mmCIF file of C-alpha atoms and ligand atoms in Angstrom:
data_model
loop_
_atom_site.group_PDB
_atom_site.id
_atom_site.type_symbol
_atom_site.label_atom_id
_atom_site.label_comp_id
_atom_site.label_asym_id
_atom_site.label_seq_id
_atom_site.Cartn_x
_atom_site.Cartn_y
_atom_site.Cartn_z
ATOM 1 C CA UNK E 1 -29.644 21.024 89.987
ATOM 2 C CA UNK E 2 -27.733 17.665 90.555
ATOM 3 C CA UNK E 3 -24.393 17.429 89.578
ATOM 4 C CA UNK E 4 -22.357 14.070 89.675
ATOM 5 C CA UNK E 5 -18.638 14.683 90.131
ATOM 6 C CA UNK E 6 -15.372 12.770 89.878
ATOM 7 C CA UNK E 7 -13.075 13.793 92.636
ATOM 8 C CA UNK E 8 -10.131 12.355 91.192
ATOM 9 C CA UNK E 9 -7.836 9.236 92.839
ATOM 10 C CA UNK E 10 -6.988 10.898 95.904
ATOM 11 C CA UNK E 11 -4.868 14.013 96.241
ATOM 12 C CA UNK E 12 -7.336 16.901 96.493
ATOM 13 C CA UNK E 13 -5.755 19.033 93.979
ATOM 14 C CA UNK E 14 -6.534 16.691 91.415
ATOM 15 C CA UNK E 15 -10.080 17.504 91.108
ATOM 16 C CA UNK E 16 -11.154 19.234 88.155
ATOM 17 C CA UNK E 17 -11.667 23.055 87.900
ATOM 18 C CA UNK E 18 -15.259 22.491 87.154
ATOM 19 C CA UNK E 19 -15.574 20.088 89.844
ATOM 20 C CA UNK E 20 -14.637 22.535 92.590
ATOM 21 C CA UNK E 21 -16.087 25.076 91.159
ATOM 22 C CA UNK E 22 -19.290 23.368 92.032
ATOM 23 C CA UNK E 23 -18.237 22.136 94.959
ATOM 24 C CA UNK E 24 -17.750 25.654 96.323
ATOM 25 C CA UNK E 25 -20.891 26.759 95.593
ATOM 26 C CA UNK E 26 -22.938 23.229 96.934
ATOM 27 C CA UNK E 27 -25.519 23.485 99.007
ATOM 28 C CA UNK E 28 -25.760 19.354 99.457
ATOM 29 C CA UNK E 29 -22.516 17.779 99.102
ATOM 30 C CA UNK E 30 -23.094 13.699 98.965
ATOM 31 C CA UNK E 31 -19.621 12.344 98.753
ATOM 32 C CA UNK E 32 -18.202 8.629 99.029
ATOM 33 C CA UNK E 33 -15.892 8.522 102.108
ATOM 34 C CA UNK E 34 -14.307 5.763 101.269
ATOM 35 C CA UNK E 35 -12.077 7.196 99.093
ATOM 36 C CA UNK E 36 -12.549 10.751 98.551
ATOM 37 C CA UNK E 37 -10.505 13.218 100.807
ATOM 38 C CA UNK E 38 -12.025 15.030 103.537
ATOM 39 C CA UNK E 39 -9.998 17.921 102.614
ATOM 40 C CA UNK E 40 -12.025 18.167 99.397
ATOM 41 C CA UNK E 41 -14.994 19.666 101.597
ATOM 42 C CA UNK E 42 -13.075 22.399 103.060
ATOM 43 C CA UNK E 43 -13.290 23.964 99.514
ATOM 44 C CA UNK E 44 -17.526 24.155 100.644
ATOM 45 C CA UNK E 45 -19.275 27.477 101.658
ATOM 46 C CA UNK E 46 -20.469 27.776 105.235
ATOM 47 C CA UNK E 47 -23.747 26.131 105.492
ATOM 48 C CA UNK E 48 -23.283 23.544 103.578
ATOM 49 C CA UNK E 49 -24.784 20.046 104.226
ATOM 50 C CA UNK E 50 -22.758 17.002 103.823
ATOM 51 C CA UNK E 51 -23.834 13.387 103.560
ATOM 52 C CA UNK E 52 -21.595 10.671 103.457
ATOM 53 C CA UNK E 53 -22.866 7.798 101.113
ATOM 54 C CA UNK E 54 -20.747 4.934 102.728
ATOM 55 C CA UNK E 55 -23.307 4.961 105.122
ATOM 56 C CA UNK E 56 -26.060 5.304 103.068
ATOM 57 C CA UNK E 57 -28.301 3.005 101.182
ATOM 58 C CA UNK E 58 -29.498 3.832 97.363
ATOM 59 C CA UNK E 59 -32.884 5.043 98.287
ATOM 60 C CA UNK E 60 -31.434 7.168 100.944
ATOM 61 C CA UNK E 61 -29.015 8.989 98.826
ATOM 62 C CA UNK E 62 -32.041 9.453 96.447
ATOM 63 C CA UNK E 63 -34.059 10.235 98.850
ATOM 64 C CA UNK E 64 -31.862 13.134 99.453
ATOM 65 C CA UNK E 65 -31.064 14.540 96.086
ATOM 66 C CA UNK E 66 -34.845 14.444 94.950
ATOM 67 C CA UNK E 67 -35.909 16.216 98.037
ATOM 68 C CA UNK E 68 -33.148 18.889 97.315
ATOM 69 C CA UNK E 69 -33.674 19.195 93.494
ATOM 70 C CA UNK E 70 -37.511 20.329 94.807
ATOM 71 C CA UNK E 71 -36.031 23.320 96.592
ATOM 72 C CA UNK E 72 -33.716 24.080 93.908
ATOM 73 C CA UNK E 73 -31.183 23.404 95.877
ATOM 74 C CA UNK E 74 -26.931 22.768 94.215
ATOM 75 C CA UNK E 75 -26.396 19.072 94.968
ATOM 76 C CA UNK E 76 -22.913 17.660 94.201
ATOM 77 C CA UNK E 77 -22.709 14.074 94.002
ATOM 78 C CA UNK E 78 -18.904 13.815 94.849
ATOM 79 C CA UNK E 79 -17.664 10.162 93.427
ATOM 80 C CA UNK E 80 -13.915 8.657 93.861
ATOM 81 C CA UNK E 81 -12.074 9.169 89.942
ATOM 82 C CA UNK E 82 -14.164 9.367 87.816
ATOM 83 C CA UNK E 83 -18.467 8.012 87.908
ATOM 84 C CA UNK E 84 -18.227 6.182 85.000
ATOM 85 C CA UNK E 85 -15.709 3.619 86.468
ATOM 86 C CA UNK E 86 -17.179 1.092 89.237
ATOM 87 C CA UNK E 87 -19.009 4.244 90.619
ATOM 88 C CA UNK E 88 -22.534 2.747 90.925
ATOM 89 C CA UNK E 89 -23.715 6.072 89.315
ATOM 90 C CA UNK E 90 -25.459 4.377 86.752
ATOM 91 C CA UNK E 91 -28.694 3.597 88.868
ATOM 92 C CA UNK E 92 -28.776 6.707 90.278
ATOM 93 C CA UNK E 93 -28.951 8.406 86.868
ATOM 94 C CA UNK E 94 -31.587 5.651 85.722
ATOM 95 C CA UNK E 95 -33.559 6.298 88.675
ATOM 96 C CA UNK E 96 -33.062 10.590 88.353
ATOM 97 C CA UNK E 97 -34.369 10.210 84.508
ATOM 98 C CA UNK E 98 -37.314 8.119 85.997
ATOM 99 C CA UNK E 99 -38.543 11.013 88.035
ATOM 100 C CA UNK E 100 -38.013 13.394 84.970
ATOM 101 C CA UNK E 101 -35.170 14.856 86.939
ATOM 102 C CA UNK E 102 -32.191 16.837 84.847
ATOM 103 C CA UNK E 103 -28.689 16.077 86.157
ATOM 104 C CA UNK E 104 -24.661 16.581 84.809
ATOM 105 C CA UNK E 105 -21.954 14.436 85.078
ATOM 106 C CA UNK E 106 -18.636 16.276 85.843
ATOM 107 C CA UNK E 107 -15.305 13.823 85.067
ATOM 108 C CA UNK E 108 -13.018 12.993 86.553
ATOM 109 C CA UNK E 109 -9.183 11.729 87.187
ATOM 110 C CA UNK E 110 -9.564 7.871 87.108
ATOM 111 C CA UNK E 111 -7.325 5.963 89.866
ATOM 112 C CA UNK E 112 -5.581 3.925 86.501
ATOM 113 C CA UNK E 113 -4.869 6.969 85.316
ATOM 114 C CA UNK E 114 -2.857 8.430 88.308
ATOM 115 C CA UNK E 115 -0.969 4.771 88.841
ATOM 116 C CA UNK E 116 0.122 5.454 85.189
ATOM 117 C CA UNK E 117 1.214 8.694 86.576
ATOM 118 C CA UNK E 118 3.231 7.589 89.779
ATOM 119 C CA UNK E 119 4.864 4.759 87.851
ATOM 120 C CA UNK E 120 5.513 7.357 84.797
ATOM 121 C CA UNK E 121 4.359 4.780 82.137
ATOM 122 C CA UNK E 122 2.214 4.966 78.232
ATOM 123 C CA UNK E 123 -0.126 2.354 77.961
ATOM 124 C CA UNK E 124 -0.415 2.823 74.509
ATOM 125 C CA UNK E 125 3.449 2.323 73.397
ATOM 126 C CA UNK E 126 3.739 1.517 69.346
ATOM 127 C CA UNK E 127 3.941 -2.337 68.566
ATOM 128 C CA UNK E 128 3.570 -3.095 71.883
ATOM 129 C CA UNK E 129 -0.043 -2.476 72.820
ATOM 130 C CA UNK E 130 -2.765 -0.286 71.306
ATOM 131 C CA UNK E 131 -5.633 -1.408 73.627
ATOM 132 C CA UNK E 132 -6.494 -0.500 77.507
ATOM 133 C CA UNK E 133 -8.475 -3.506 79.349
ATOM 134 C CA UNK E 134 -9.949 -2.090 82.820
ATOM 135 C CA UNK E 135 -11.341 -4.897 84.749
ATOM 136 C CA UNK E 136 -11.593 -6.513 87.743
ATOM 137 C CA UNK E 137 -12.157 -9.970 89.429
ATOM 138 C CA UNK E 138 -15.593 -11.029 90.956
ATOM 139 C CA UNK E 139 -16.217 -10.000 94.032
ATOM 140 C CA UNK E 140 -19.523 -9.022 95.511
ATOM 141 C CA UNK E 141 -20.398 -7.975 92.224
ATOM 142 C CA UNK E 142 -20.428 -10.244 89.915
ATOM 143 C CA UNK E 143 -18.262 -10.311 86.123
ATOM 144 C CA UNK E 144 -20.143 -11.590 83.035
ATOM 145 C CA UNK E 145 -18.081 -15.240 82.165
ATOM 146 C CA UNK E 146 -17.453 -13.381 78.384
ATOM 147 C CA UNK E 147 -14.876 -11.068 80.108
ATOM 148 C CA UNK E 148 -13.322 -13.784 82.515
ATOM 149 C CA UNK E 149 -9.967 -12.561 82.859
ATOM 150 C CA UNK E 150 -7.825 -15.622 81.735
ATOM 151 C CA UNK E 151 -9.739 -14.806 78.232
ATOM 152 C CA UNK E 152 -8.933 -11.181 78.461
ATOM 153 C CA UNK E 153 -5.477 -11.355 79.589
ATOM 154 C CA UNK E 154 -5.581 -13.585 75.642
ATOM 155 C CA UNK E 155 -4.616 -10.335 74.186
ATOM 156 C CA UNK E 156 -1.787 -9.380 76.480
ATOM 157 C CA UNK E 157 -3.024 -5.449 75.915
ATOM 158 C CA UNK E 158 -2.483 -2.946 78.809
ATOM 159 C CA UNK E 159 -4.390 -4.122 81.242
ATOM 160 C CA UNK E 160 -5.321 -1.882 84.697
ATOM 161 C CA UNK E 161 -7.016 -4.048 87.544
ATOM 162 C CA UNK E 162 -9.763 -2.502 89.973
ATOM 163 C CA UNK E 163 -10.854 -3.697 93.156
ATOM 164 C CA UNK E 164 -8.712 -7.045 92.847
ATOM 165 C CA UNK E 165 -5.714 -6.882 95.142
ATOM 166 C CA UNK E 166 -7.529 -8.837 97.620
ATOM 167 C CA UNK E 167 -7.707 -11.874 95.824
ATOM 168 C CA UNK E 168 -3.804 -11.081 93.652
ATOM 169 C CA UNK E 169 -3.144 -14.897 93.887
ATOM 170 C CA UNK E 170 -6.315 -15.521 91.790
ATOM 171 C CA UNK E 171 -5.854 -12.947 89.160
ATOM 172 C CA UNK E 172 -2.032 -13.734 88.756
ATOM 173 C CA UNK E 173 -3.202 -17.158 88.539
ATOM 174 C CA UNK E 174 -5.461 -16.267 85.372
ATOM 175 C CA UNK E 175 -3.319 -13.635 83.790
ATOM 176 C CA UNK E 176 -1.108 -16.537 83.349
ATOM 177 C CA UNK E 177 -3.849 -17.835 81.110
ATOM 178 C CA UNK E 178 -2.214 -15.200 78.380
ATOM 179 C CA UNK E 179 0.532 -13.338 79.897
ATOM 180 C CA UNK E 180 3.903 -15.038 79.662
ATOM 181 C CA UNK E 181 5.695 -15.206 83.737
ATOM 182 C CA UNK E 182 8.000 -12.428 83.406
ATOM 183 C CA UNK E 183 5.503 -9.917 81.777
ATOM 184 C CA UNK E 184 5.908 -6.601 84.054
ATOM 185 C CA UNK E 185 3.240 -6.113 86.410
ATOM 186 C CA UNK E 186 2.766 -3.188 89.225
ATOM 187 C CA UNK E 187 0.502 -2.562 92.219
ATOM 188 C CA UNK E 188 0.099 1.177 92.974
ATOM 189 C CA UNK E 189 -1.464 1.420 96.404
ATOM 190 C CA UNK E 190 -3.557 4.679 96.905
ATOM 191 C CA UNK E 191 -2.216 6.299 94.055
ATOM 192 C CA UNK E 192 -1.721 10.198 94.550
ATOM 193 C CA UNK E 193 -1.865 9.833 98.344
ATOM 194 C CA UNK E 194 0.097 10.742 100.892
ATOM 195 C CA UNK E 195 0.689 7.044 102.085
ATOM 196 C CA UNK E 196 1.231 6.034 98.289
ATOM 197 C CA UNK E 197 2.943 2.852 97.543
ATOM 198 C CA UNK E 198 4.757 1.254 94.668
ATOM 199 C CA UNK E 199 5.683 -1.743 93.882
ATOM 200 C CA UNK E 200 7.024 -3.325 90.801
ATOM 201 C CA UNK E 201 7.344 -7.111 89.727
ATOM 202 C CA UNK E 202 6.768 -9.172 87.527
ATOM 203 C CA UNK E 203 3.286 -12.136 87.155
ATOM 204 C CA UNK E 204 5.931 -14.147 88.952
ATOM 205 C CA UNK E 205 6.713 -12.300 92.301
ATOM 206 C CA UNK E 206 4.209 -9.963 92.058
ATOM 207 C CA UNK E 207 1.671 -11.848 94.165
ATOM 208 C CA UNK E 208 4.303 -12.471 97.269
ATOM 209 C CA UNK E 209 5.486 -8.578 96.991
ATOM 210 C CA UNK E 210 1.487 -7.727 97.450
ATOM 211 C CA UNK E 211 1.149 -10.038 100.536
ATOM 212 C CA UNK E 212 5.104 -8.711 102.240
ATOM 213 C CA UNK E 213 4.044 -5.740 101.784
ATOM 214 C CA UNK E 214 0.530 -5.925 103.161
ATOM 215 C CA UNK E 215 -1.287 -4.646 99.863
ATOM 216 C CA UNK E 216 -4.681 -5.586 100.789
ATOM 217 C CA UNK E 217 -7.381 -3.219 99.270
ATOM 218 C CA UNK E 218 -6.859 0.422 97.457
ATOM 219 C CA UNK E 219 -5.049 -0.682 94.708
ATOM 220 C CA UNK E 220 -4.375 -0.633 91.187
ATOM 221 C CA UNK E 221 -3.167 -3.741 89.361
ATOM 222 C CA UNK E 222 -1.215 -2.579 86.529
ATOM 223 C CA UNK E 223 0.108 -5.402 83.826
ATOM 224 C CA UNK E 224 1.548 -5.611 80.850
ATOM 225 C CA UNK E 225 5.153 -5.054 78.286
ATOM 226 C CA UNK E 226 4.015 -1.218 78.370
ATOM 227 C CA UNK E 227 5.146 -0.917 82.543
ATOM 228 C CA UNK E 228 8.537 -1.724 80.889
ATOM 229 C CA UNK E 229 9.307 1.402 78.926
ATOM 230 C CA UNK E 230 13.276 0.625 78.633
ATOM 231 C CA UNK E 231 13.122 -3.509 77.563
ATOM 232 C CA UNK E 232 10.085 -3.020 75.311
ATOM 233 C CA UNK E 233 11.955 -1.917 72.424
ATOM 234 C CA UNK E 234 9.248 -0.129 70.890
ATOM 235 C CA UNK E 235 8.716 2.040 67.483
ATOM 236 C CA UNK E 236 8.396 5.523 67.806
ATOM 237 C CA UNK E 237 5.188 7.357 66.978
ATOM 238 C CA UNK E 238 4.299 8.506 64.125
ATOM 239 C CA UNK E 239 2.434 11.861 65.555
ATOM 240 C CA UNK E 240 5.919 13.316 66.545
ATOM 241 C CA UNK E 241 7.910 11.898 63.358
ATOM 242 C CA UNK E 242 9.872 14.943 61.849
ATOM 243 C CA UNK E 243 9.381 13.764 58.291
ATOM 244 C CA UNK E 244 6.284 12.577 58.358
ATOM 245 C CA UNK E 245 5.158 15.757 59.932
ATOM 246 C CA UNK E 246 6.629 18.100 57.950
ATOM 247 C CA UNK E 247 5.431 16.894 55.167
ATOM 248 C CA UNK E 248 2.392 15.366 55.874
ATOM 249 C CA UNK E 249 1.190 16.955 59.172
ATOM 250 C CA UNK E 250 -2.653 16.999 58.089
ATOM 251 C CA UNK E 251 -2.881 13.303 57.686
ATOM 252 C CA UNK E 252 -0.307 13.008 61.062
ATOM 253 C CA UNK E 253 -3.358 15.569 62.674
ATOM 254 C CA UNK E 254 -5.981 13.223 61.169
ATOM 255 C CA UNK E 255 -3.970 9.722 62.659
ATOM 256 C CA UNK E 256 -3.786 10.629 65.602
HETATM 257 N N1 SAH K 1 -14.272 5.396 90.068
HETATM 258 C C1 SAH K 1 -12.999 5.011 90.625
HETATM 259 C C2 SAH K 1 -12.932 3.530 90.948
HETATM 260 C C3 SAH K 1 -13.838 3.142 92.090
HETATM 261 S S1 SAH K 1 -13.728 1.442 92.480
HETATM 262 C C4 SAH K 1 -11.897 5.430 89.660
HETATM 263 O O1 SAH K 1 -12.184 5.921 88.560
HETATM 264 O O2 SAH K 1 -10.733 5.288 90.028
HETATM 265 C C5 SAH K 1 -12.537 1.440 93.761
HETATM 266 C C6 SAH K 1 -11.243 0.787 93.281
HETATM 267 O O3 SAH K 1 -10.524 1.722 92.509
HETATM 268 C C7 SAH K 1 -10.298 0.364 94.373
HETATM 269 O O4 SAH K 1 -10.582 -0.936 94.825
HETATM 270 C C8 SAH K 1 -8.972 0.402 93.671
HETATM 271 O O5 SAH K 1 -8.792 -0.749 92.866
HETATM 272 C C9 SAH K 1 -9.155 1.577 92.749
HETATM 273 N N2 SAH K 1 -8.667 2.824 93.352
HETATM 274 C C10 SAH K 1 -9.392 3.897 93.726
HETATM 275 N N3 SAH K 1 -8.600 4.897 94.143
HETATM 276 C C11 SAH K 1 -7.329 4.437 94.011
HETATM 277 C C12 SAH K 1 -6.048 5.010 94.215
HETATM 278 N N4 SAH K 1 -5.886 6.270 94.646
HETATM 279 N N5 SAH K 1 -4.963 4.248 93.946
HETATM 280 C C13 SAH K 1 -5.079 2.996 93.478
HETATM 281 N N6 SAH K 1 -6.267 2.407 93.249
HETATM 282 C C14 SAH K 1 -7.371 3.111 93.513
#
């Protein structure tokens, strides 16, 4: 059986209970080393074989997990946050269905989630923003020209920005497209690490603080009125409203 599991941003305790379950009772552990904690694989029983896949190739990783499914062996496909999000899991999953092979996907904590955590922010504050964009900037991988992100930063949602750091002059550049200057913006460096760092600006300094302090990869780009919970001046919500849910909690329930 092949299970594909988010390891969460960094911190090995943020894993889910399912996730190390699994992990405990591996027999093939394929994990990304980039970004997922040795210590996670101390949690393995002796025996265990471990792979890392940033030194693998697609076929090779396959290679591995097919060979193993044979001889019903536990494989754990350990990803960084959760698949779903830039995890490249999608073509192993097209490939696994193409040789009739059953697999399940495990979540996991997404690295947006835990910079929301460390800078103790809501992306989804009343009037201010009801919408979550999670992009990124070209890179290697290309980004379809509909979701360029001068015409996404249009809406000035909440917006969390993967794998861009590297090129912050670029993407502050086209946030400006939509974002006014002095919209709040934060780069969370290796969120949940030990070595975490925080740093909070606005589109206007936000692009020297990266460079001064040497932000150059691991990185969450967080922007938007929602980073600033005290100047936002938003409504409260209507889920925790004591007369609307008194008297109407079903509907409140419903609304939510
Ligand atoms: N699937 C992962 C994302 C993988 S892409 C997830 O759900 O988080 C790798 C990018 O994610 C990095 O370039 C960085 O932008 C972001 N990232 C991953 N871990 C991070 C962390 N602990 N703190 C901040 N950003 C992180």
């Amino acid at each position: 059986m092949i299970y594909f599991i988010g390891a969460g941003p960094g911190a090995a305790d943020l894993i889910t209970v399912r996730g190390r379950e699994l992990l405990e009772k591996a027999d093939i552990v394929i994990y990304a080393g980039s970004l997922v904690d040795p210590l996670q694989l101390e949690y393995c029983k002796e025996g265990v074989e471990i792979y890392n896949s940033a030194k693998m190739n697609l076929d090779e990783v396959l290679d591995i997990m097919i060979e193993n499914e044979k001889k019903d062996k536990l494989i754990v496909r350990l990803h960084t946050g959760d698949p779903s999000i830039y995890g490249a899991i999608g073509e192993q999953m097209r490939e696994l269905d193409r040789n009739d092979i059953y697999y399940e996907v495990v979540p996991g904590v997404s690295s947006f989630v835990a910079a929301n955590a460390a800078v103790k922010a809501e992306m989804t504050l009343p009037d201010i923003s009801q919408t979550i964009i999670l992009t990124r900037i070209k890179g290697r991988t290309d980004v379809p020209e509909k979701e360029n992100l001068a015409s996404l930063a249009k809406h000035r949602a909440s917006m969390a920005i993967f794998l861009s750091v590297q090129k912050i002059d670029e993407v502050v550049e086209e946030l400006l497209e939509g974002y006014s200057i002095d919209t709040p913006a934060v780069i969370v460096y290796r969120a949940s690490w030990e070595d975490e760092k925080i740093i909070r600006g606005t589109l206007k300094n936000i692009a020297s603080l990266a460079k001064e302090n040497n932000i150059g990869r691991q990185a969450q780009i967080l922007v938007g009125d929602f980073l600033d919970l005290h100047g936002s001046n938003f409504s409260l919500s209507k889920l925790y409203d004591k007369n609307f849910t008194t008297m109407y909690r079903k509907s409140v329930e419903e609304d939510r």
